[in-house]
mmCIF file of N, CA and C in Angstrom:
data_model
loop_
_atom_site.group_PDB
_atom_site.id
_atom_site.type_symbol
_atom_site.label_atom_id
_atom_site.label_comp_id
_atom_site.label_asym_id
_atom_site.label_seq_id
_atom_site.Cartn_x
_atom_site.Cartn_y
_atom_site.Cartn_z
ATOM 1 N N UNK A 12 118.744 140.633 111.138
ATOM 2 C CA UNK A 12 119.719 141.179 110.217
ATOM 3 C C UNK A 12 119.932 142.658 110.547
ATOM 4 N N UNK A 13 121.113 143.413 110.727
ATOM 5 C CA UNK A 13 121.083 144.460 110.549
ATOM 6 C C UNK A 13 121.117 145.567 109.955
ATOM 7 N N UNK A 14 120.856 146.636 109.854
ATOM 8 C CA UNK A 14 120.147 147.644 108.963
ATOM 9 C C UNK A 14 121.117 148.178 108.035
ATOM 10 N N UNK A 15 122.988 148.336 107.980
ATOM 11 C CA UNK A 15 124.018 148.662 107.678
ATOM 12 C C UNK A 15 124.918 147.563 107.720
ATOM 13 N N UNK A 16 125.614 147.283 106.466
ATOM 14 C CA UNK A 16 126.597 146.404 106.587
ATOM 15 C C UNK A 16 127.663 147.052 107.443
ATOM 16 N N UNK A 17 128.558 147.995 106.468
ATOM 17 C CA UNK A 17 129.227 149.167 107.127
ATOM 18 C C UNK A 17 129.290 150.605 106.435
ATOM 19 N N UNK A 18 129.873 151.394 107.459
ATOM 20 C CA UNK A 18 129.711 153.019 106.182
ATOM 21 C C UNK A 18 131.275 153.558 106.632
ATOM 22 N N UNK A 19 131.639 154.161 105.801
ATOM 23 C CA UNK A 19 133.099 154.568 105.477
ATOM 24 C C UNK A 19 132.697 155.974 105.202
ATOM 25 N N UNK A 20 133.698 157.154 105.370
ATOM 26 C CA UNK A 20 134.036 158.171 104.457
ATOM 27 C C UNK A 20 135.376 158.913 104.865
ATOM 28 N N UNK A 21 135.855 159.501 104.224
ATOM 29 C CA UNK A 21 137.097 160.123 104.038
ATOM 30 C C UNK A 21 137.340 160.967 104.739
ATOM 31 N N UNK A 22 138.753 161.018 105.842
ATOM 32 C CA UNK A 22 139.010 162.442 106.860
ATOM 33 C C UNK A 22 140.351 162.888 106.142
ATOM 34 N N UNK A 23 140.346 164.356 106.873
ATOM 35 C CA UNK A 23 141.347 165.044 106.173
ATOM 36 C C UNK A 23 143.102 164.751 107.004
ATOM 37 N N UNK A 24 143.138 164.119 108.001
ATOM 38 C CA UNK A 24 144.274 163.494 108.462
ATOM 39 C C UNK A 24 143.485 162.189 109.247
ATOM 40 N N UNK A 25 144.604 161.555 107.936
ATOM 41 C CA UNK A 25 144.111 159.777 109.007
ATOM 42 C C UNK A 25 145.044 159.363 109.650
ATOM 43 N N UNK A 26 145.890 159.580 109.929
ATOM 44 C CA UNK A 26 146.690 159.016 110.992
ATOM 45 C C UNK A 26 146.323 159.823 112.386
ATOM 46 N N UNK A 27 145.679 160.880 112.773
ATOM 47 C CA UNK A 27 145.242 161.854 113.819
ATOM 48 C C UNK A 27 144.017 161.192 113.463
ATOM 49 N N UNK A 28 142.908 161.085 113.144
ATOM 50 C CA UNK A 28 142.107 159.969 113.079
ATOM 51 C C UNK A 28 142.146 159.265 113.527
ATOM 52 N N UNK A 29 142.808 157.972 112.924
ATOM 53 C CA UNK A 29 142.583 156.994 113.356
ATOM 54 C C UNK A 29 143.715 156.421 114.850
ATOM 55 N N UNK A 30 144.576 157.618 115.035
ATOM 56 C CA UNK A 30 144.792 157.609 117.075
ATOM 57 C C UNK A 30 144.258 158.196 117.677
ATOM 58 N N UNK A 31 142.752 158.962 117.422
ATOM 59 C CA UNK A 31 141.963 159.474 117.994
ATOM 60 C C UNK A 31 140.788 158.222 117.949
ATOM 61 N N UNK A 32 140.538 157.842 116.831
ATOM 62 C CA UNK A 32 139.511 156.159 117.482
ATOM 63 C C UNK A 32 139.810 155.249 117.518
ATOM 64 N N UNK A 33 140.984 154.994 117.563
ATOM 65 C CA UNK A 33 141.618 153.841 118.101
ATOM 66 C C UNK A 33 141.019 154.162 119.512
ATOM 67 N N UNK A 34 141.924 155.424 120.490
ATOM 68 C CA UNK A 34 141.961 155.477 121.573
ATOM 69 C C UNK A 34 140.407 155.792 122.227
ATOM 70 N N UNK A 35 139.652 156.474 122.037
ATOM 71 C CA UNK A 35 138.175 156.736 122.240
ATOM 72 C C UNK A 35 137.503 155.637 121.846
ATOM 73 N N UNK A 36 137.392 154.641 121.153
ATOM 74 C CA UNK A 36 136.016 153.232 120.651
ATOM 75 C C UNK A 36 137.132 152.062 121.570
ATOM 76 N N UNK A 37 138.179 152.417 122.357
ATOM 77 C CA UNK A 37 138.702 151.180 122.961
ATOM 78 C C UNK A 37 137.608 150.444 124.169
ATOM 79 N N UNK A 38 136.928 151.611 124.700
ATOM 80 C CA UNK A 38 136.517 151.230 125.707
ATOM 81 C C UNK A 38 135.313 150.690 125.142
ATOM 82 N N UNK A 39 135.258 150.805 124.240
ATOM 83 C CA UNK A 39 133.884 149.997 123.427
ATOM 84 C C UNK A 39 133.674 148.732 122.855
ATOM 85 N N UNK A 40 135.105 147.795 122.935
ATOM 86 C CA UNK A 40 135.613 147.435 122.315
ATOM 87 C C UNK A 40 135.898 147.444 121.154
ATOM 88 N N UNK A 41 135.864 148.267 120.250
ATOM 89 C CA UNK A 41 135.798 148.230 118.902
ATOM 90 C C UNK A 41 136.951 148.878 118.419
ATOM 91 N N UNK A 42 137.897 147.997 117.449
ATOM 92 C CA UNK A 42 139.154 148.314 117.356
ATOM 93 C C UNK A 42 139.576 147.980 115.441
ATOM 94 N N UNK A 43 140.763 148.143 115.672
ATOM 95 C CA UNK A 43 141.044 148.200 114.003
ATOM 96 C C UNK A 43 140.808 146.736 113.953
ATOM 97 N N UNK A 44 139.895 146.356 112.638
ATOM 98 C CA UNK A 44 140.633 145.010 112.206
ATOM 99 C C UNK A 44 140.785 144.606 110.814
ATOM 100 N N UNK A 45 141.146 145.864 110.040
ATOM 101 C CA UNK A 45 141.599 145.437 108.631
ATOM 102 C C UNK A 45 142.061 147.070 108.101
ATOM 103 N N UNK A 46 143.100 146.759 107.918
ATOM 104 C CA UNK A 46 143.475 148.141 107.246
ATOM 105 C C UNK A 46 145.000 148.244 106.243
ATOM 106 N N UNK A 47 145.133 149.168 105.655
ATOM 107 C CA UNK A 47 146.286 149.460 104.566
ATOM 108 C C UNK A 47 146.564 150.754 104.528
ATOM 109 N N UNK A 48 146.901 150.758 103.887
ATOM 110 C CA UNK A 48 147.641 152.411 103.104
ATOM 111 C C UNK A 48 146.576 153.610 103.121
ATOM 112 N N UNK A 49 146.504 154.036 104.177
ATOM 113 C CA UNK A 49 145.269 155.479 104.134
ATOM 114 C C UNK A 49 144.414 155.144 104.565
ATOM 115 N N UNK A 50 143.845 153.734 104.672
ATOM 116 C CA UNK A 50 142.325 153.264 105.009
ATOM 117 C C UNK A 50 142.443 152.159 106.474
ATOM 118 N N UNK A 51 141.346 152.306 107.374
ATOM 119 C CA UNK A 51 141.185 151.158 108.435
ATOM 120 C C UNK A 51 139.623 150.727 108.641
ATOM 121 N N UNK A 52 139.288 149.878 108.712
ATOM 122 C CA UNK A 52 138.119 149.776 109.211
ATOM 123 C C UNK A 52 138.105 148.831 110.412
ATOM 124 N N UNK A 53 137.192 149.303 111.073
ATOM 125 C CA UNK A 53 136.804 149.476 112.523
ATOM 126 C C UNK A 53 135.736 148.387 113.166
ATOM 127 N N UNK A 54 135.604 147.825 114.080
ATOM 128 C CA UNK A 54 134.396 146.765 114.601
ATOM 129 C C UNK A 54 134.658 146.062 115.707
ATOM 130 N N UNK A 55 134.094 144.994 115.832
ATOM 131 C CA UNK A 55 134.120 143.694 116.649
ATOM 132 C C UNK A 55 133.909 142.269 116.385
ATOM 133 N N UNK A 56 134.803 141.699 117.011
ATOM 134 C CA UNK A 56 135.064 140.320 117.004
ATOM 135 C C UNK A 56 135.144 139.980 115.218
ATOM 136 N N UNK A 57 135.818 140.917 114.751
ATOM 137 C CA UNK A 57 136.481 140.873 113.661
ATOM 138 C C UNK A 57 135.790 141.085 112.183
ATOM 139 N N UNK A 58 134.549 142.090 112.804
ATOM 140 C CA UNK A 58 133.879 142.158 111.955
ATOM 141 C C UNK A 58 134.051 143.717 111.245
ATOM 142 N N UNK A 59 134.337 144.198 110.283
ATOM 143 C CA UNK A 59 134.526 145.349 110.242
ATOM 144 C C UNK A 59 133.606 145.985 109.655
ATOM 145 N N UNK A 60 133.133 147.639 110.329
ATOM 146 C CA UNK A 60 131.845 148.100 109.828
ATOM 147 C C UNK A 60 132.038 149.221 109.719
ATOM 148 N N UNK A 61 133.193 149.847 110.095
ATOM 149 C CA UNK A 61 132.983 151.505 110.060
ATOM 150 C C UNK A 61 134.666 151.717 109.467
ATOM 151 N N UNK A 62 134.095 152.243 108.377
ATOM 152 C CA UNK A 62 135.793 152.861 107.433
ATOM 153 C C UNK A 62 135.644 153.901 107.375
ATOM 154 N N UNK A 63 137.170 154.304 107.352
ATOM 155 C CA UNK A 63 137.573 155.544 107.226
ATOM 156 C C UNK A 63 139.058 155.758 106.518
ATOM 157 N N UNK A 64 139.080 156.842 105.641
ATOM 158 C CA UNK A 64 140.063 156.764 104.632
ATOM 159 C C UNK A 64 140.686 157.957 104.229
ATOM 160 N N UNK A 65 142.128 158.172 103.251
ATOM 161 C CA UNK A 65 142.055 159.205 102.700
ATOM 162 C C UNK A 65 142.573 159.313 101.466
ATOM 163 N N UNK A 66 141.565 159.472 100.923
ATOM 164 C CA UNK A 66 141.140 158.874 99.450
ATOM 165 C C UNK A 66 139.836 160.323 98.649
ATOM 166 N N UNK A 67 140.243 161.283 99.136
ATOM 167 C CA UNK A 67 139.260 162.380 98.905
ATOM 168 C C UNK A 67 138.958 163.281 100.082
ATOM 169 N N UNK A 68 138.348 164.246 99.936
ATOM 170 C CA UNK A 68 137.824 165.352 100.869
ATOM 171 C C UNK A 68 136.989 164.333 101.887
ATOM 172 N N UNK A 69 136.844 165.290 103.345
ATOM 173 C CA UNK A 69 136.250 164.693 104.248
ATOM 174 C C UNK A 69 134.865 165.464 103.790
ATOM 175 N N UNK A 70 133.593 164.782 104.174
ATOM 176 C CA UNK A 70 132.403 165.452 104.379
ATOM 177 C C UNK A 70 132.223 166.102 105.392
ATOM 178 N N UNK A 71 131.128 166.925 105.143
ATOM 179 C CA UNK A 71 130.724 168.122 106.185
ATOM 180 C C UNK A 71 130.536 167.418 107.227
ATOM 181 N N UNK A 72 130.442 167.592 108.302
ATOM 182 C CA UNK A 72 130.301 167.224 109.552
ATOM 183 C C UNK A 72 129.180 166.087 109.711
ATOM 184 N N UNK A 73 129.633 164.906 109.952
ATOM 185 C CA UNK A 73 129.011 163.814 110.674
ATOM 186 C C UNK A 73 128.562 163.383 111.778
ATOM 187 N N UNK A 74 127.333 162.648 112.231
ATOM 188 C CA UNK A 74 126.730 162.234 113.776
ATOM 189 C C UNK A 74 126.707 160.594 113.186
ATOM 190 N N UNK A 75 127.669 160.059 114.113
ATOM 191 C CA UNK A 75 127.977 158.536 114.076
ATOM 192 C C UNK A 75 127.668 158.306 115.727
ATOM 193 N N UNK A 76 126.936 157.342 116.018
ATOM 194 C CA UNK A 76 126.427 157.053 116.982
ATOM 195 C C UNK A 76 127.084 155.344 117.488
ATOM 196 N N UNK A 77 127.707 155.102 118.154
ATOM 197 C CA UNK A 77 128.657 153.680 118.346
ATOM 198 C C UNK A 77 127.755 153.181 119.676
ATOM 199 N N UNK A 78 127.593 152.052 119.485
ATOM 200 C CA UNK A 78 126.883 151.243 120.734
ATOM 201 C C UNK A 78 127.993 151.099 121.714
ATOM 202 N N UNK A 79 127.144 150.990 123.379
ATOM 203 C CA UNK A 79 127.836 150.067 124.459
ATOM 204 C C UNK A 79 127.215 149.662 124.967
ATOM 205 N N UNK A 80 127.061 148.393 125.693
ATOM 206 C CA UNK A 80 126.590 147.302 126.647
ATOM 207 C C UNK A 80 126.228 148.174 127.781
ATOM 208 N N UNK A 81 127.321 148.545 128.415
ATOM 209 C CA UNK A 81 126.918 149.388 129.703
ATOM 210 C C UNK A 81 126.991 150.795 129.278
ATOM 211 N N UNK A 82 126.303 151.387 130.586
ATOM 212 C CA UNK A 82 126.356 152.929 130.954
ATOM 213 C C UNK A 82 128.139 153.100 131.194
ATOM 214 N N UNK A 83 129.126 151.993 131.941
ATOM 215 C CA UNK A 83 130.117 152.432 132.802
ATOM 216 C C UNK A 83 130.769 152.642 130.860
ATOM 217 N N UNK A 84 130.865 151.767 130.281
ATOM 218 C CA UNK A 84 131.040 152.199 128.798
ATOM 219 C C UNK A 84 131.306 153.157 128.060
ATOM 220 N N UNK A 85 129.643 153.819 128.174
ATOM 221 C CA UNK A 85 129.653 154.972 127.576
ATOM 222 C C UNK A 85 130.491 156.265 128.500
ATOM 223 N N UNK A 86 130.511 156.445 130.108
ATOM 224 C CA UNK A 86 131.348 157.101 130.935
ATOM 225 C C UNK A 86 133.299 156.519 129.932
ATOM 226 N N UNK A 87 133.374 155.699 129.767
ATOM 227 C CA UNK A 87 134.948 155.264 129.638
ATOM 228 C C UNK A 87 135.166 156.200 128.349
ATOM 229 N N UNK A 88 134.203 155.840 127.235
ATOM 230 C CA UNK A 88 134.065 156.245 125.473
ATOM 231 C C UNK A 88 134.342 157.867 125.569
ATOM 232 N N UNK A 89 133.717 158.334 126.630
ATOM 233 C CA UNK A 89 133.517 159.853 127.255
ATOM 234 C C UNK A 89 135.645 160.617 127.241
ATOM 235 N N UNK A 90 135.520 159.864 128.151
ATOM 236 C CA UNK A 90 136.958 159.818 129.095
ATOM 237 C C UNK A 90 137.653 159.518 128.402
ATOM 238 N N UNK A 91 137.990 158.448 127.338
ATOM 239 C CA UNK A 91 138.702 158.500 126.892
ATOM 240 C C UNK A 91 139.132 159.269 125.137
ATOM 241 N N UNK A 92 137.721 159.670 124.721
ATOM 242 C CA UNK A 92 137.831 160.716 123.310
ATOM 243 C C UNK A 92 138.286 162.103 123.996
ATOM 244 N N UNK A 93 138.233 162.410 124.818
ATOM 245 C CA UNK A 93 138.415 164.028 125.457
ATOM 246 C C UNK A 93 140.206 163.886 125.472
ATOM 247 N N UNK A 94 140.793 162.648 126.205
ATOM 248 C CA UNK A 94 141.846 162.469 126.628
ATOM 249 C C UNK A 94 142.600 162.687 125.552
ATOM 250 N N UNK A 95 142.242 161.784 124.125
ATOM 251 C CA UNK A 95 142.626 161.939 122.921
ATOM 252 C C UNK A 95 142.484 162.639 121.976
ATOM 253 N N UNK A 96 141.712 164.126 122.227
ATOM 254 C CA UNK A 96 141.960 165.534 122.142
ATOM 255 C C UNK A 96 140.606 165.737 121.402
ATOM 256 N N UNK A 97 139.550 165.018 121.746
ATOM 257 C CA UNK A 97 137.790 165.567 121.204
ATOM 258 C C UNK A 97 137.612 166.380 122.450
ATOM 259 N N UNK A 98 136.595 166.927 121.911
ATOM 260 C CA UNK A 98 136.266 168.197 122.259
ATOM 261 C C UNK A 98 134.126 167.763 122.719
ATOM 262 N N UNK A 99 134.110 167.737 124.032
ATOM 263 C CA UNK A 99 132.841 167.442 124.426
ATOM 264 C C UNK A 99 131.660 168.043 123.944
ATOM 265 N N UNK A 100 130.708 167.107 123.868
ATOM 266 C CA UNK A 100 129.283 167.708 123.034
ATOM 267 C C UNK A 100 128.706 167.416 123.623
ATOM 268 N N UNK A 101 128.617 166.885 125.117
ATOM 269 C CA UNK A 101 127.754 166.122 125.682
ATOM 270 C C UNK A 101 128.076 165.470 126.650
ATOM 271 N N UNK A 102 128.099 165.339 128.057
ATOM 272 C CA UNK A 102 128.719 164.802 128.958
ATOM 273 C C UNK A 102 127.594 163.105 129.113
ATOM 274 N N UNK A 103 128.197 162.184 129.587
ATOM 275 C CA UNK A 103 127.410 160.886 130.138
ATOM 276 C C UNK A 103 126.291 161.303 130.454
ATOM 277 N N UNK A 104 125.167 160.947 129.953
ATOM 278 C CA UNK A 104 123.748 161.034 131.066
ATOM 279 C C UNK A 104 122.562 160.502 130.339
ATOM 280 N N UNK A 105 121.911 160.561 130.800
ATOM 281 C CA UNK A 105 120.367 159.990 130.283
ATOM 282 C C UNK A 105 119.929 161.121 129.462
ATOM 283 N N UNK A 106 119.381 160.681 127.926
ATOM 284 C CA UNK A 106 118.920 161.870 126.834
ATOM 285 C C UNK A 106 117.166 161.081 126.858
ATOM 286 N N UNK A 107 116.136 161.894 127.981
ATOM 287 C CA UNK A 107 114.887 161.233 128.305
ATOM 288 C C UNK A 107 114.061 161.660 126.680
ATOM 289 N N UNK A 108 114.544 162.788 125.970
ATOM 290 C CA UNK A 108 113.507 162.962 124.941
ATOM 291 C C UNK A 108 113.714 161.885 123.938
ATOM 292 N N UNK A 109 114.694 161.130 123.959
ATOM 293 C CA UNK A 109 115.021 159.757 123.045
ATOM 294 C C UNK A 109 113.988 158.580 123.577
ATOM 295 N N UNK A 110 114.350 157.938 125.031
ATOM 296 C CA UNK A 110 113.496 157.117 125.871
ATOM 297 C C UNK A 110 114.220 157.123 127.317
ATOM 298 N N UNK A 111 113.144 156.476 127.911
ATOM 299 C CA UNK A 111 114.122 156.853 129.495
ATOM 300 C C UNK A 111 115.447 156.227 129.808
ATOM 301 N N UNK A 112 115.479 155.362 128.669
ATOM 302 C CA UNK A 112 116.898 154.576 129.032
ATOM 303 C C UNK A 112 118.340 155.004 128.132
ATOM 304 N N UNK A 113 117.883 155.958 127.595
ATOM 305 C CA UNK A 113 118.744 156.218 126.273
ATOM 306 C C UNK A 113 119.865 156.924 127.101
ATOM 307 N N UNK A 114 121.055 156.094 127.488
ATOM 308 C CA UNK A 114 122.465 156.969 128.220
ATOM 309 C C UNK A 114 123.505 157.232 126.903
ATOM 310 N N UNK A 115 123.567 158.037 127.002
ATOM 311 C CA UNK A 115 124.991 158.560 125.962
ATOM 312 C C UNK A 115 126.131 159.744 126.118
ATOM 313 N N UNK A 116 127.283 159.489 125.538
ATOM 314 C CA UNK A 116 127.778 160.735 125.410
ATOM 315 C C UNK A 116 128.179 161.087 124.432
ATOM 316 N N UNK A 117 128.585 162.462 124.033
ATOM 317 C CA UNK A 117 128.830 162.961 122.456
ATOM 318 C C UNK A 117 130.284 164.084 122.812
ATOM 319 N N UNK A 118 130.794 163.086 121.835
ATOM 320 C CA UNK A 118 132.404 164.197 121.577
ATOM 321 C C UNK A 118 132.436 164.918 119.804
ATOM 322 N N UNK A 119 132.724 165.747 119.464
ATOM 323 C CA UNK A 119 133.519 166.103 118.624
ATOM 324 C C UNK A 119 134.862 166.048 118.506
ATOM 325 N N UNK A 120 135.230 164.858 117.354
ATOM 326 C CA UNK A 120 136.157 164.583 116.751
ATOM 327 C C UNK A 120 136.837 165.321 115.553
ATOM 328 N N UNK A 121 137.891 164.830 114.873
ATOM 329 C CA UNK A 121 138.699 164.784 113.708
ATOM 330 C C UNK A 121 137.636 165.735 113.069
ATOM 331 N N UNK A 122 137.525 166.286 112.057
ATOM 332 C CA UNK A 122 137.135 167.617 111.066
ATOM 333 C C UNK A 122 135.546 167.235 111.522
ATOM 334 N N UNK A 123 135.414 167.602 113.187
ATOM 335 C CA UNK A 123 134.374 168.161 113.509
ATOM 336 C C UNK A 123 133.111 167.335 113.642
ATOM 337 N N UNK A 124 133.331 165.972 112.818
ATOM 338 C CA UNK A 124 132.058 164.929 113.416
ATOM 339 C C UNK A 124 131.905 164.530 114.515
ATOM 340 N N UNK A 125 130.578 164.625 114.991
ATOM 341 C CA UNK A 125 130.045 164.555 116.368
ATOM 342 C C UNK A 125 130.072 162.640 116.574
ATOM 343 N N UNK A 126 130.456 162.288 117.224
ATOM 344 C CA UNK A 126 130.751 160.945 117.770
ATOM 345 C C UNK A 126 129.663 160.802 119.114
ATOM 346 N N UNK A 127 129.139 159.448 119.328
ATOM 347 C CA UNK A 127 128.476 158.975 120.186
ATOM 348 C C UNK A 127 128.638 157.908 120.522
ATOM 349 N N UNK A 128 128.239 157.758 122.122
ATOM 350 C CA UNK A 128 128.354 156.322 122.406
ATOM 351 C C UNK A 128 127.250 155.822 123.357
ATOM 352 N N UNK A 129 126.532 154.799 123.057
ATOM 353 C CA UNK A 129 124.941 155.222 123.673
ATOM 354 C C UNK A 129 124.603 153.718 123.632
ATOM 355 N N UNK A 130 124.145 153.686 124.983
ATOM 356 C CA UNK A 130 123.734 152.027 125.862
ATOM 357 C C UNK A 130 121.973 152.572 125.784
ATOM 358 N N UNK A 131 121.425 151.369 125.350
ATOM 359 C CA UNK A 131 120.376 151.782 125.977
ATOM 360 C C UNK A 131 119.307 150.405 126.959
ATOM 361 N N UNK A 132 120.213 150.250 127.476
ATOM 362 C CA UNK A 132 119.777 149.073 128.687
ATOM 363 C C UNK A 132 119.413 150.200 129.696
ATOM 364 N N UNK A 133 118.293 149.327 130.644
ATOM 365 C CA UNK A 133 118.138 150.289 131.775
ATOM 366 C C UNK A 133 119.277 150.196 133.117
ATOM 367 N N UNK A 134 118.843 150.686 133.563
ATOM 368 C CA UNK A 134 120.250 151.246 134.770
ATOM 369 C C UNK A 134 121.140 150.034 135.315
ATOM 370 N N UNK A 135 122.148 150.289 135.557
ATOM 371 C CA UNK A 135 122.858 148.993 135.918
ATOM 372 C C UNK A 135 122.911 148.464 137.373
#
């Protein structure tokens, strides 16, 4: 079972939002799959786990950490949040004080939450 159904909270422009993770969690696969008026939530194979809305103030700065299968993954998640105007926290690479396999990269997004995308299979 896993530890989070899903977690949501409120940004201060969701439409710049949510074409900023649309385009950055593509390579992750993880894409819209339920949304309305201000709100989308986010997942796979149609499961939705991560909302986001605007429905109130955004919180202070967030570290959301998004899985990938591969390393080439987390390089794409990289490449493609920068493209869609995040701002790097972290280039692709192995973070050894986590474990030796822990590959990730970290962008700053939308009002400043730090975004991740982190495989932790060993090398491919």
């Amino acid at each position: 079972m896993d530890t989070l159904d899903h977690m949501g909270f409120n940004v201060s422009d969701f439409e710049g939002t949510r074409k900023f993770l649309v385009a950055a969690l593509a390579p992750l696969g993880i894409r819209v799959v339920r949304g309305g008026e201000g709100w989308a939530m986010l997942g796979r194979g149609g499961r939705g786990q991560f909302w986001f809305g605007a429905f109130g103030p955004s919180p202070g700065p967030l570290h959301v950490a998004f899985s990938a299968e591969t390393r080439e993954q987390v390089r794409q998640f990289h490449v493609a949040a920068l493209a869609a105007g995040g701002r790097d926290n972290g280039p692709p690479g192995i973070r050894a004080q986590y474990h030796p396999d822990y590959y990730a990269a970290f962008v700053i997004g939308p009002d400043g939450h730090n975004l991740e995308a982190v495989c932790h299979a060993p090398t491919e």
